[in-house]
Structure formats: structure tokens, C-alpha cells
Amino acid sequence: MSAPSPVVPAASPWPRRLAWATWCATIPLVFFGGSVTSLHAGLAIDGWWVVDPGKGDFFLPLYPLDRWVHSLGAFVEHTHRLLGMLVGLLAIATVVAAFLREKRGLPRALALLGLVAIVGQGVLGGLRVLEKSTDLAFLHGSIGQAVFALLGAAAFAMAPSEAASGRVAAEAPAQKRLLLAALAATAVVYAQIVIGAWLRHGQSLVALVAHVVMLMFVAGAVTFLAHALRKAAEENGGAADERALRRTGIALWSVFWAQLTLGMLAFVWVYVVVGKDRVPTELHQSFFPTLHVLGGAALLFCCVASLVRALRRRAVPEHATATTAVRAGAAG
């Protein structure tokens, strides 16, 4: 008669819930941030907090309603700031919950890094307003989507550990292939995002050509990553996370094709419908370009989620894998 297996205490669900709430709140934050750029509304509200006396002398939730709805630009910009504050508060709650209830190092580190990134991004956005700097606006736009992906990675890392769930790690070749593919795809997709921010803030022909050329590298990197996810799923030998790997691959391809479609629609909208030299005056005129920004963030998140999954699978202790195999043999 075999000895009973040790009971693994259930982890608190609150760190994961708060991490996902933070990430979900970042979706409208990125959308309104993209709308600010599309509508050229970055300076629609003078000042930032109370750093610039006589202009930003309002605590964000107490900003006068009549000024908030005074114009489309002011509405979009102030809503973006309010959402940024909400994301920051949720990130603080996530860090507190992670350090109180989460014992693993990776989720704690990602939660803390996410909070630091949010604070830095908020300060960068404020300095952009105070300095009226297009260079800082470019940096703010580029980093925003990276923060979005980082917060998603933190939420992804809060899932129950592979060892605790009894999942078997894939063989070393599949692990290495998945890790390499995820790293490459993350780097290439983020490079494309930076070029896209350059195009949105500079409207130069060079940036447009670079964005189109870089698309081929993105397609190659996504294909490589999707193949690595499929191979990792096939080499699992019936492990419980096979379906999760396949779902990640499906999500990756779905977001890629949706983003490609949004890119073509954004090009037609900006260069044909609205006109490259015209500033949109209505929210619907900036809809497709802004959705394209959000799509880029979603594609980067898929790549980073694959990277976190690869890191978590590599972290499964060998003794946990061996124990699972012994249990499977005994059951047979």
C-alpha cells in the first residue's frame, strides 16, 4: 500500500484576481491613450497634478465636470488620466496581495515590476505634458504597450504552479524551442510597436516603409512561435497543459490576423478617408488607428504570455516530473 501523497495547500486566489483586474483596466487605458494620440489631444488639458501651478491644480477625481466634457480632446485626455490612476491603485493592491499571499518569486517580481512600470509611465506622461515634448510623447506611446504586456504576464504568472497541478514538463528540446521562439517573437513584435509609435508621432515616409518591411519579420516570428507552441503540446505526452498550449497558439494566430486587418483599415482610414494632413475631430475618425494600437498590445501580450509559460515549464522541478511519472505508472 503506497503512502498518501502530501496535500498541497491551496493558494489564495486574490493575487491572481487583482492581477487580472489590473490588466483588464489597462485595456481601456491603452485605448484612450491611443485616442489621445489619434486626436492630437495630448495637450488638451493644461498642467499635470499640481506640478505646474495655476494649471494642474486639481486632484484627478476632483477635476471639474464641466471642464472634463468641455471638448472631445479634454474628455479623452482626462479619462486616460483617471484610468491611469485606477490601474495604479489596482497594481498597488496586487503587489500587497502578492507579498502577503503568494510564495513564489516570479509572480511577486512581476507584480512589483508592473507597479514600478506603471509609476514610471505615469511620470513620463506627466512630463510629456509639462515639457510639451513630442519625443516624450513617442516614448510614452512606445512604453505603454510594453507595460500592458508586462501586467498581463504578471497575471499569467499567478496561475497555480505546474508542479502543484501535477503537470509534466515537456522534453528539453521543446522547452528550449518554445523559450527561444517566445523571446524572438517578443523582441520583434515590440520593435514593430516602436516603429508604429514613430509613425504615429512623426508621420514620416521612412517610418511607414519600415513598418511595412518589419511586418514580414513579425509574420516569421509569429509563425516560429506558433510552431514551437504546437510542438511543445505534441511532446507533452498527454500532460494536462497540452490544451493550454494549443489555446495559446490559436490566440496568437487570431490576434495576428486581426491586427493585420486592423493595420490595413487604419492605413486606409488615415491616408484616404480622413487624410494624412488632417487632424481627426470625432472619435469615430480615430477608431481604427486606435484599435490598431490596442491590437499591437494584444499581440505583444500573446508573445509575453508564451514566454511566461515557457519559463514556468522550465521551472518545474525534475523530482516533481518524476513523481508524476511514478504516480501515472502506479495508476496503470
mmCIF file of C-alpha atoms in Angstrom:
data_model
loop_
_atom_site.group_PDB
_atom_site.id
_atom_site.type_symbol
_atom_site.label_atom_id
_atom_site.label_comp_id
_atom_site.label_asym_id
_atom_site.label_seq_id
_atom_site.Cartn_x
_atom_site.Cartn_y
_atom_site.Cartn_z
ATOM 1 C CA MET A 1 0.000 0.000 0.000
ATOM 2 C CA SER A 2 1.510 3.273 -1.082
ATOM 3 C CA ALA A 3 1.871 6.199 1.278
ATOM 4 C CA PRO A 4 -0.632 9.025 0.808
ATOM 5 C CA SER A 5 0.582 11.952 -1.244
ATOM 6 C CA PRO A 6 1.258 15.170 0.639
ATOM 7 C CA VAL A 7 -1.531 17.686 0.419
ATOM 8 C CA VAL A 8 -0.523 20.897 -1.344
ATOM 9 C CA PRO A 9 -2.202 23.877 0.355
ATOM 10 C CA ALA A 10 -4.429 25.883 -1.933
ATOM 11 C CA ALA A 11 -3.014 29.262 -2.849
ATOM 12 C CA SER A 12 -5.044 32.406 -2.226
ATOM 13 C CA PRO A 13 -6.951 33.456 -5.357
ATOM 14 C CA TRP A 14 -6.725 37.170 -4.553
ATOM 15 C CA PRO A 15 -3.286 37.952 -6.018
ATOM 16 C CA ARG A 16 -4.369 36.433 -9.322
ATOM 17 C CA ARG A 17 -7.776 38.138 -9.270
ATOM 18 C CA LEU A 18 -6.230 41.534 -8.605
ATOM 19 C CA ALA A 19 -3.568 40.985 -11.249
ATOM 20 C CA TRP A 20 -6.202 40.196 -13.872
ATOM 21 C CA ALA A 21 -8.312 43.157 -12.733
ATOM 22 C CA THR A 22 -5.269 45.399 -13.206
ATOM 23 C CA TRP A 23 -4.657 44.029 -16.690
ATOM 24 C CA CYS A 24 -8.330 44.381 -17.672
ATOM 25 C CA ALA A 25 -8.342 48.013 -16.508
ATOM 26 C CA THR A 26 -5.310 48.597 -18.717
ATOM 27 C CA ILE A 27 -7.309 47.740 -21.858
ATOM 28 C CA PRO A 28 -9.411 50.951 -21.819
ATOM 29 C CA LEU A 29 -6.330 52.835 -20.588
ATOM 30 C CA VAL A 30 -4.425 51.855 -23.741
ATOM 31 C CA PHE A 31 -7.474 52.574 -25.910
ATOM 32 C CA PHE A 32 -7.923 56.091 -24.534
ATOM 33 C CA GLY A 33 -4.178 56.647 -24.674
ATOM 34 C CA GLY A 34 -4.223 55.711 -28.343
ATOM 35 C CA SER A 35 -7.200 58.021 -28.858
ATOM 36 C CA VAL A 36 -5.239 60.891 -27.301
ATOM 37 C CA THR A 37 -2.554 60.468 -29.961
ATOM 38 C CA SER A 38 -5.018 59.889 -32.806
ATOM 39 C CA LEU A 39 -6.952 63.041 -31.896
ATOM 40 C CA HIS A 40 -3.795 65.081 -31.131
ATOM 41 C CA ALA A 41 -5.257 65.691 -27.667
ATOM 42 C CA GLY A 42 -2.119 65.253 -25.580
ATOM 43 C CA LEU A 43 -2.170 68.910 -24.530
ATOM 44 C CA ALA A 44 -5.956 69.292 -24.315
ATOM 45 C CA ILE A 45 -5.648 69.875 -20.548
ATOM 46 C CA ASP A 46 -3.032 72.288 -19.236
ATOM 47 C CA GLY A 47 -0.785 71.114 -16.455
ATOM 48 C CA TRP A 48 -0.442 67.855 -14.601
ATOM 49 C CA TRP A 49 -1.433 67.363 -10.962
ATOM 50 C CA VAL A 50 -0.143 70.451 -9.094
ATOM 51 C CA VAL A 51 3.368 70.447 -10.527
ATOM 52 C CA ASP A 52 2.533 73.336 -12.837
ATOM 53 C CA PRO A 53 0.922 75.985 -10.549
ATOM 54 C CA GLY A 54 -2.110 77.692 -11.985
ATOM 55 C CA LYS A 55 -2.808 74.924 -14.495
ATOM 56 C CA GLY A 56 -2.960 71.474 -12.950
ATOM 57 C CA ASP A 57 -4.269 72.489 -9.522
ATOM 58 C CA PHE A 58 -6.807 69.660 -9.300
ATOM 59 C CA PHE A 59 -6.653 66.264 -7.688
ATOM 60 C CA LEU A 60 -7.625 63.991 -10.570
ATOM 61 C CA PRO A 61 -11.002 62.701 -9.267
ATOM 62 C CA LEU A 62 -11.983 66.284 -8.355
ATOM 63 C CA TYR A 63 -11.393 67.731 -11.817
ATOM 64 C CA PRO A 64 -14.456 69.884 -12.674
ATOM 65 C CA LEU A 65 -17.046 68.005 -14.697
ATOM 66 C CA ASP A 66 -17.722 70.969 -16.984
ATOM 67 C CA ARG A 67 -14.057 71.056 -17.982
ATOM 68 C CA TRP A 68 -13.958 67.279 -18.440
ATOM 69 C CA VAL A 69 -16.778 67.289 -21.004
ATOM 70 C CA HIS A 70 -15.886 70.676 -22.466
ATOM 71 C CA SER A 71 -14.407 69.123 -25.612
ATOM 72 C CA LEU A 72 -13.657 65.712 -27.060
ATOM 73 C CA GLY A 73 -9.934 66.206 -26.529
ATOM 74 C CA ALA A 74 -10.358 67.141 -22.864
ATOM 75 C CA PHE A 75 -12.717 64.209 -22.289
ATOM 76 C CA VAL A 76 -10.345 61.670 -23.833
ATOM 77 C CA GLU A 77 -7.244 63.064 -22.095
ATOM 78 C CA HIS A 78 -8.793 63.305 -18.620
ATOM 79 C CA THR A 79 -10.413 59.867 -18.941
ATOM 80 C CA HIS A 80 -6.985 58.496 -19.831
ATOM 81 C CA ARG A 81 -5.554 60.067 -16.664
ATOM 82 C CA LEU A 82 -8.351 58.700 -14.467
ATOM 83 C CA LEU A 83 -7.871 55.214 -15.878
ATOM 84 C CA GLY A 84 -4.149 55.519 -15.222
ATOM 85 C CA MET A 85 -4.877 56.295 -11.579
ATOM 86 C CA LEU A 86 -7.243 53.308 -11.358
ATOM 87 C CA VAL A 87 -4.621 50.974 -12.839
ATOM 88 C CA GLY A 88 -2.046 52.301 -10.385
ATOM 89 C CA LEU A 89 -4.301 51.653 -7.378
ATOM 90 C CA LEU A 90 -5.087 48.132 -8.593
ATOM 91 C CA ALA A 91 -1.380 47.478 -9.139
ATOM 92 C CA ILE A 92 -0.627 48.539 -5.558
ATOM 93 C CA ALA A 93 -3.311 46.155 -4.291
ATOM 94 C CA THR A 94 -1.843 43.374 -6.449
ATOM 95 C CA VAL A 95 1.643 43.868 -5.013
ATOM 96 C CA VAL A 96 0.336 43.869 -1.430
ATOM 97 C CA ALA A 97 -1.692 40.699 -2.044
ATOM 98 C CA ALA A 98 1.223 39.015 -3.818
ATOM 99 C CA PHE A 99 3.670 39.668 -0.990
ATOM 100 C CA LEU A 100 1.141 38.582 1.640
ATOM 101 C CA ARG A 101 -0.342 35.513 -0.061
ATOM 102 C CA GLU A 102 1.976 34.454 -2.896
ATOM 103 C CA LYS A 103 5.073 32.425 -2.030
ATOM 104 C CA ARG A 104 6.625 32.092 -5.496
ATOM 105 C CA GLY A 105 9.293 34.519 -6.594
ATOM 106 C CA LEU A 106 8.319 35.065 -10.246
ATOM 107 C CA PRO A 107 4.749 36.313 -9.600
ATOM 108 C CA ARG A 108 5.991 38.611 -6.837
ATOM 109 C CA ALA A 109 8.750 40.025 -9.018
ATOM 110 C CA LEU A 110 6.439 40.612 -11.990
ATOM 111 C CA ALA A 111 3.788 42.271 -9.808
ATOM 112 C CA LEU A 112 6.362 44.634 -8.307
ATOM 113 C CA LEU A 113 7.937 45.326 -11.689
ATOM 114 C CA GLY A 114 4.489 46.074 -13.094
ATOM 115 C CA LEU A 115 3.837 48.652 -10.371
ATOM 116 C CA VAL A 116 7.200 50.322 -10.970
ATOM 117 C CA ALA A 117 6.474 50.404 -14.709
ATOM 118 C CA ILE A 118 3.058 51.996 -14.135
ATOM 119 C CA VAL A 119 4.530 54.699 -11.912
ATOM 120 C CA GLY A 120 7.289 55.384 -14.425
ATOM 121 C CA GLN A 121 4.823 55.500 -17.302
ATOM 122 C CA GLY A 122 2.602 57.923 -15.406
ATOM 123 C CA VAL A 123 5.511 60.238 -14.620
ATOM 124 C CA LEU A 124 6.614 60.074 -18.250
ATOM 125 C CA GLY A 125 3.124 61.042 -19.402
ATOM 126 C CA GLY A 126 3.063 63.968 -16.983
ATOM 127 C CA LEU A 127 6.474 65.198 -18.096
ATOM 128 C CA ARG A 128 5.295 64.991 -21.695
ATOM 129 C CA VAL A 129 2.513 67.461 -20.828
ATOM 130 C CA LEU A 130 4.720 69.774 -18.773
ATOM 131 C CA GLU A 131 7.529 69.837 -21.336
ATOM 132 C CA LYS A 132 5.191 69.762 -24.362
ATOM 133 C CA SER A 133 7.662 67.290 -25.836
ATOM 134 C CA THR A 134 6.869 65.136 -28.871
ATOM 135 C CA ASP A 135 9.884 62.958 -28.050
ATOM 136 C CA LEU A 136 8.434 62.158 -24.630
ATOM 137 C CA ALA A 137 5.067 61.520 -26.286
ATOM 138 C CA PHE A 138 6.776 58.964 -28.550
ATOM 139 C CA LEU A 139 8.407 57.266 -25.549
ATOM 140 C CA HIS A 140 5.135 57.305 -23.608
ATOM 141 C CA GLY A 141 3.335 55.650 -26.507
ATOM 142 C CA SER A 142 6.050 53.053 -27.056
ATOM 143 C CA ILE A 143 6.371 52.024 -23.424
ATOM 144 C CA GLY A 144 2.621 51.907 -22.790
ATOM 145 C CA GLN A 145 2.109 48.707 -24.758
ATOM 146 C CA ALA A 146 5.093 47.084 -23.042
ATOM 147 C CA VAL A 147 3.512 47.883 -19.667
ATOM 148 C CA PHE A 148 0.257 46.334 -20.909
ATOM 149 C CA ALA A 149 2.082 43.110 -21.795
ATOM 150 C CA LEU A 150 4.023 43.130 -18.517
ATOM 151 C CA LEU A 151 0.840 43.386 -16.447
ATOM 152 C CA GLY A 152 -0.634 40.528 -18.452
ATOM 153 C CA ALA A 153 2.492 38.474 -17.800
ATOM 154 C CA ALA A 154 2.155 39.149 -14.066
ATOM 155 C CA ALA A 155 -1.440 37.903 -14.128
ATOM 156 C CA PHE A 156 -0.419 34.888 -16.196
ATOM 157 C CA ALA A 157 2.336 34.012 -13.712
ATOM 158 C CA MET A 158 -0.165 33.980 -10.835
ATOM 159 C CA ALA A 159 -1.701 30.728 -12.122
ATOM 160 C CA PRO A 160 -1.183 27.600 -9.981
ATOM 161 C CA SER A 161 2.290 26.153 -10.418
ATOM 162 C CA GLU A 162 2.949 23.319 -12.832
ATOM 163 C CA ALA A 163 4.316 21.103 -10.065
ATOM 164 C CA ALA A 164 1.360 21.692 -7.757
ATOM 165 C CA SER A 165 -1.098 20.790 -10.501
ATOM 166 C CA GLY A 166 0.723 17.580 -11.347
ATOM 167 C CA ARG A 167 1.580 18.604 -14.901
ATOM 168 C CA VAL A 168 4.523 17.050 -16.656
ATOM 169 C CA ALA A 169 7.129 19.301 -18.234
ATOM 170 C CA ALA A 170 7.898 18.798 -21.898
ATOM 171 C CA GLU A 171 11.192 17.348 -23.047
ATOM 172 C CA ALA A 172 14.188 19.699 -23.083
ATOM 173 C CA PRO A 173 14.221 20.298 -26.889
ATOM 174 C CA ALA A 174 10.615 21.500 -26.847
ATOM 175 C CA GLN A 175 11.278 23.691 -23.809
ATOM 176 C CA LYS A 176 14.287 25.342 -25.407
ATOM 177 C CA ARG A 177 12.487 25.816 -28.718
ATOM 178 C CA LEU A 178 9.493 27.435 -27.041
ATOM 179 C CA LEU A 179 11.655 29.726 -24.918
ATOM 180 C CA LEU A 180 13.735 30.828 -27.911
ATOM 181 C CA ALA A 181 10.676 31.378 -30.101
ATOM 182 C CA ALA A 182 8.876 33.378 -27.407
ATOM 183 C CA LEU A 183 11.919 35.582 -26.794
ATOM 184 C CA ALA A 184 12.371 36.224 -30.522
ATOM 185 C CA ALA A 185 8.689 36.977 -31.120
ATOM 186 C CA THR A 186 8.516 39.327 -28.130
ATOM 187 C CA ALA A 187 11.554 41.277 -29.343
ATOM 188 C CA VAL A 188 10.379 41.510 -32.964
ATOM 189 C CA VAL A 189 6.792 42.465 -32.120
ATOM 190 C CA TYR A 190 7.950 45.141 -29.691
ATOM 191 C CA ALA A 191 10.340 46.541 -32.305
ATOM 192 C CA GLN A 192 7.346 46.801 -34.647
ATOM 193 C CA ILE A 193 5.382 48.606 -31.922
ATOM 194 C CA VAL A 194 8.187 51.152 -31.501
ATOM 195 C CA ILE A 195 8.261 51.738 -35.265
ATOM 196 C CA GLY A 196 4.478 52.135 -35.203
ATOM 197 C CA ALA A 197 4.765 54.762 -32.464
ATOM 198 C CA TRP A 198 7.392 56.539 -34.566
ATOM 199 C CA LEU A 199 4.965 56.527 -37.496
ATOM 200 C CA ARG A 200 2.048 57.823 -35.419
ATOM 201 C CA HIS A 201 4.052 60.627 -33.834
ATOM 202 C CA GLY A 202 6.177 61.520 -36.855
ATOM 203 C CA GLN A 203 4.084 60.673 -39.932
ATOM 204 C CA SER A 204 7.254 60.146 -41.982
ATOM 205 C CA LEU A 205 7.511 58.051 -45.143
ATOM 206 C CA VAL A 206 10.598 56.293 -43.764
ATOM 207 C CA ALA A 207 8.641 55.147 -40.712
ATOM 208 C CA LEU A 208 5.797 53.882 -42.918
ATOM 209 C CA VAL A 209 8.179 51.865 -45.110
ATOM 210 C CA ALA A 210 9.979 50.489 -42.050
ATOM 211 C CA HIS A 211 6.639 49.495 -40.520
ATOM 212 C CA VAL A 212 5.625 47.583 -43.655
ATOM 213 C CA VAL A 213 9.014 45.870 -44.016
ATOM 214 C CA MET A 214 9.056 44.898 -40.344
ATOM 215 C CA LEU A 215 5.712 43.174 -40.869
ATOM 216 C CA MET A 216 7.495 40.338 -42.693
ATOM 217 C CA PHE A 217 9.745 39.741 -39.684
ATOM 218 C CA VAL A 218 6.722 39.808 -37.366
ATOM 219 C CA ALA A 219 4.950 37.223 -39.527
ATOM 220 C CA GLY A 220 8.022 34.998 -39.431
ATOM 221 C CA ALA A 221 8.437 35.336 -35.662
ATOM 222 C CA VAL A 222 4.759 34.599 -35.018
ATOM 223 C CA THR A 223 4.918 31.540 -37.286
ATOM 224 C CA PHE A 224 8.015 30.290 -35.447
ATOM 225 C CA LEU A 225 6.339 30.781 -32.070
ATOM 226 C CA ALA A 226 3.090 29.104 -33.154
ATOM 227 C CA HIS A 227 5.103 26.110 -34.408
ATOM 228 C CA ALA A 228 7.012 25.941 -31.108
ATOM 229 C CA LEU A 229 3.760 26.007 -29.138
ATOM 230 C CA ARG A 230 2.349 23.191 -31.265
ATOM 231 C CA LYS A 231 5.485 21.051 -30.885
ATOM 232 C CA ALA A 232 5.532 21.622 -27.128
ATOM 233 C CA ALA A 233 1.911 20.486 -26.960
ATOM 234 C CA GLU A 234 2.636 17.385 -29.060
ATOM 235 C CA GLU A 235 5.645 16.387 -26.950
ATOM 236 C CA ASN A 236 3.777 16.656 -23.668
ATOM 237 C CA GLY A 237 2.845 13.002 -23.702
ATOM 238 C CA GLY A 238 -0.711 13.718 -22.641
ATOM 239 C CA ALA A 239 0.120 16.337 -19.995
ATOM 240 C CA ALA A 240 -2.723 18.458 -18.691
ATOM 241 C CA ASP A 241 -1.373 21.729 -20.129
ATOM 242 C CA GLU A 242 -1.463 20.484 -23.734
ATOM 243 C CA ARG A 243 -4.797 22.210 -24.304
ATOM 244 C CA ALA A 244 -3.481 25.437 -22.785
ATOM 245 C CA LEU A 245 -0.523 25.413 -25.171
ATOM 246 C CA ARG A 246 -2.813 24.856 -28.143
ATOM 247 C CA ARG A 247 -5.155 27.627 -26.972
ATOM 248 C CA THR A 248 -2.199 29.993 -26.704
ATOM 249 C CA GLY A 249 -1.228 29.173 -30.287
ATOM 250 C CA ILE A 250 -4.773 29.739 -31.529
ATOM 251 C CA ALA A 251 -4.966 33.062 -29.685
ATOM 252 C CA LEU A 252 -1.613 34.098 -31.146
ATOM 253 C CA TRP A 253 -2.722 33.460 -34.728
ATOM 254 C CA SER A 254 -6.152 35.027 -34.172
ATOM 255 C CA VAL A 255 -4.678 38.237 -32.769
ATOM 256 C CA PHE A 256 -2.048 38.375 -35.525
ATOM 257 C CA TRP A 257 -4.618 38.199 -38.338
ATOM 258 C CA ALA A 258 -6.941 40.622 -36.564
ATOM 259 C CA GLN A 259 -4.036 43.033 -36.113
ATOM 260 C CA LEU A 260 -3.056 42.709 -39.773
ATOM 261 C CA THR A 261 -6.631 43.532 -40.785
ATOM 262 C CA LEU A 262 -6.744 46.499 -38.407
ATOM 263 C CA GLY A 263 -3.446 47.739 -39.824
ATOM 264 C CA MET A 264 -4.842 47.807 -43.352
ATOM 265 C CA LEU A 265 -8.031 49.513 -42.169
ATOM 266 C CA ALA A 266 -6.007 52.073 -40.203
ATOM 267 C CA PHE A 267 -3.891 52.840 -43.281
ATOM 268 C CA VAL A 268 -6.974 53.416 -45.439
ATOM 269 C CA TRP A 269 -8.634 55.456 -42.694
ATOM 270 C CA VAL A 270 -5.653 57.742 -42.054
ATOM 271 C CA TYR A 271 -4.374 58.201 -45.603
ATOM 272 C CA VAL A 272 -7.611 58.001 -47.625
ATOM 273 C CA VAL A 273 -10.741 58.622 -45.563
ATOM 274 C CA VAL A 274 -9.558 61.283 -43.095
ATOM 275 C CA GLY A 275 -6.416 62.461 -44.871
ATOM 276 C CA LYS A 276 -2.842 62.337 -43.612
ATOM 277 C CA ASP A 277 -2.596 66.091 -43.045
ATOM 278 C CA ARG A 278 -5.964 66.461 -41.308
ATOM 279 C CA VAL A 279 -6.496 66.168 -37.561
ATOM 280 C CA PRO A 280 -9.485 63.950 -36.642
ATOM 281 C CA THR A 281 -12.194 65.881 -34.837
ATOM 282 C CA GLU A 282 -14.540 63.000 -33.990
ATOM 283 C CA LEU A 283 -13.860 59.831 -32.029
ATOM 284 C CA HIS A 284 -15.014 57.569 -34.871
ATOM 285 C CA GLN A 285 -12.391 59.145 -37.152
ATOM 286 C CA SER A 286 -9.668 57.745 -34.895
ATOM 287 C CA PHE A 287 -11.336 54.399 -34.241
ATOM 288 C CA PHE A 288 -9.316 52.058 -36.492
ATOM 289 C CA PRO A 289 -5.882 53.586 -35.794
ATOM 290 C CA THR A 290 -6.576 53.367 -32.066
ATOM 291 C CA LEU A 291 -7.784 49.770 -32.317
ATOM 292 C CA HIS A 292 -4.582 49.001 -34.231
ATOM 293 C CA VAL A 293 -2.599 50.285 -31.240
ATOM 294 C CA LEU A 294 -4.615 48.063 -28.912
ATOM 295 C CA GLY A 295 -4.120 45.135 -31.287
ATOM 296 C CA GLY A 296 -0.364 45.612 -31.141
ATOM 297 C CA ALA A 297 -0.509 45.480 -27.359
ATOM 298 C CA ALA A 298 -2.616 42.301 -27.537
ATOM 299 C CA LEU A 299 -0.142 40.632 -29.912
ATOM 300 C CA LEU A 300 2.750 41.545 -27.631
ATOM 301 C CA PHE A 301 0.809 40.109 -24.698
ATOM 302 C CA CYS A 302 0.362 36.794 -26.536
ATOM 303 C CA CYS A 303 4.122 36.621 -27.091
ATOM 304 C CA VAL A 304 4.916 37.504 -23.480
ATOM 305 C CA ALA A 305 2.319 35.007 -22.222
ATOM 306 C CA SER A 306 4.078 32.316 -24.266
ATOM 307 C CA LEU A 307 7.377 33.410 -22.732
ATOM 308 C CA VAL A 308 5.989 33.183 -19.196
ATOM 309 C CA ARG A 309 4.553 29.761 -19.978
ATOM 310 C CA ALA A 310 7.959 28.609 -21.242
ATOM 311 C CA LEU A 311 9.686 29.926 -18.118
ATOM 312 C CA ARG A 312 7.139 28.282 -15.835
ATOM 313 C CA ARG A 313 7.559 24.949 -17.606
ATOM 314 C CA ARG A 314 11.337 25.146 -17.280
ATOM 315 C CA ALA A 315 10.895 25.847 -13.588
ATOM 316 C CA VAL A 316 9.122 22.539 -12.935
ATOM 317 C CA PRO A 317 11.492 20.583 -10.664
ATOM 318 C CA GLU A 318 12.770 17.292 -12.009
ATOM 319 C CA HIS A 319 11.598 15.473 -8.879
ATOM 320 C CA ALA A 320 8.067 16.790 -9.491
ATOM 321 C CA THR A 321 8.119 15.387 -13.022
ATOM 322 C CA ALA A 322 9.493 12.072 -11.786
ATOM 323 C CA THR A 323 6.867 11.868 -9.049
ATOM 324 C CA THR A 324 4.107 12.462 -11.566
ATOM 325 C CA ALA A 325 5.501 9.761 -13.831
ATOM 326 C CA VAL A 326 5.703 7.258 -10.935
ATOM 327 C CA ARG A 327 2.124 8.022 -9.953
ATOM 328 C CA ALA A 328 1.000 7.523 -13.547
ATOM 329 C CA GLY A 329 2.800 4.170 -13.680
ATOM 330 C CA ALA A 330 1.305 3.058 -10.389
ATOM 331 C CA ALA A 331 -2.147 4.025 -11.583
ATOM 332 C CA GLY A 332 -1.610 1.926 -14.684
#
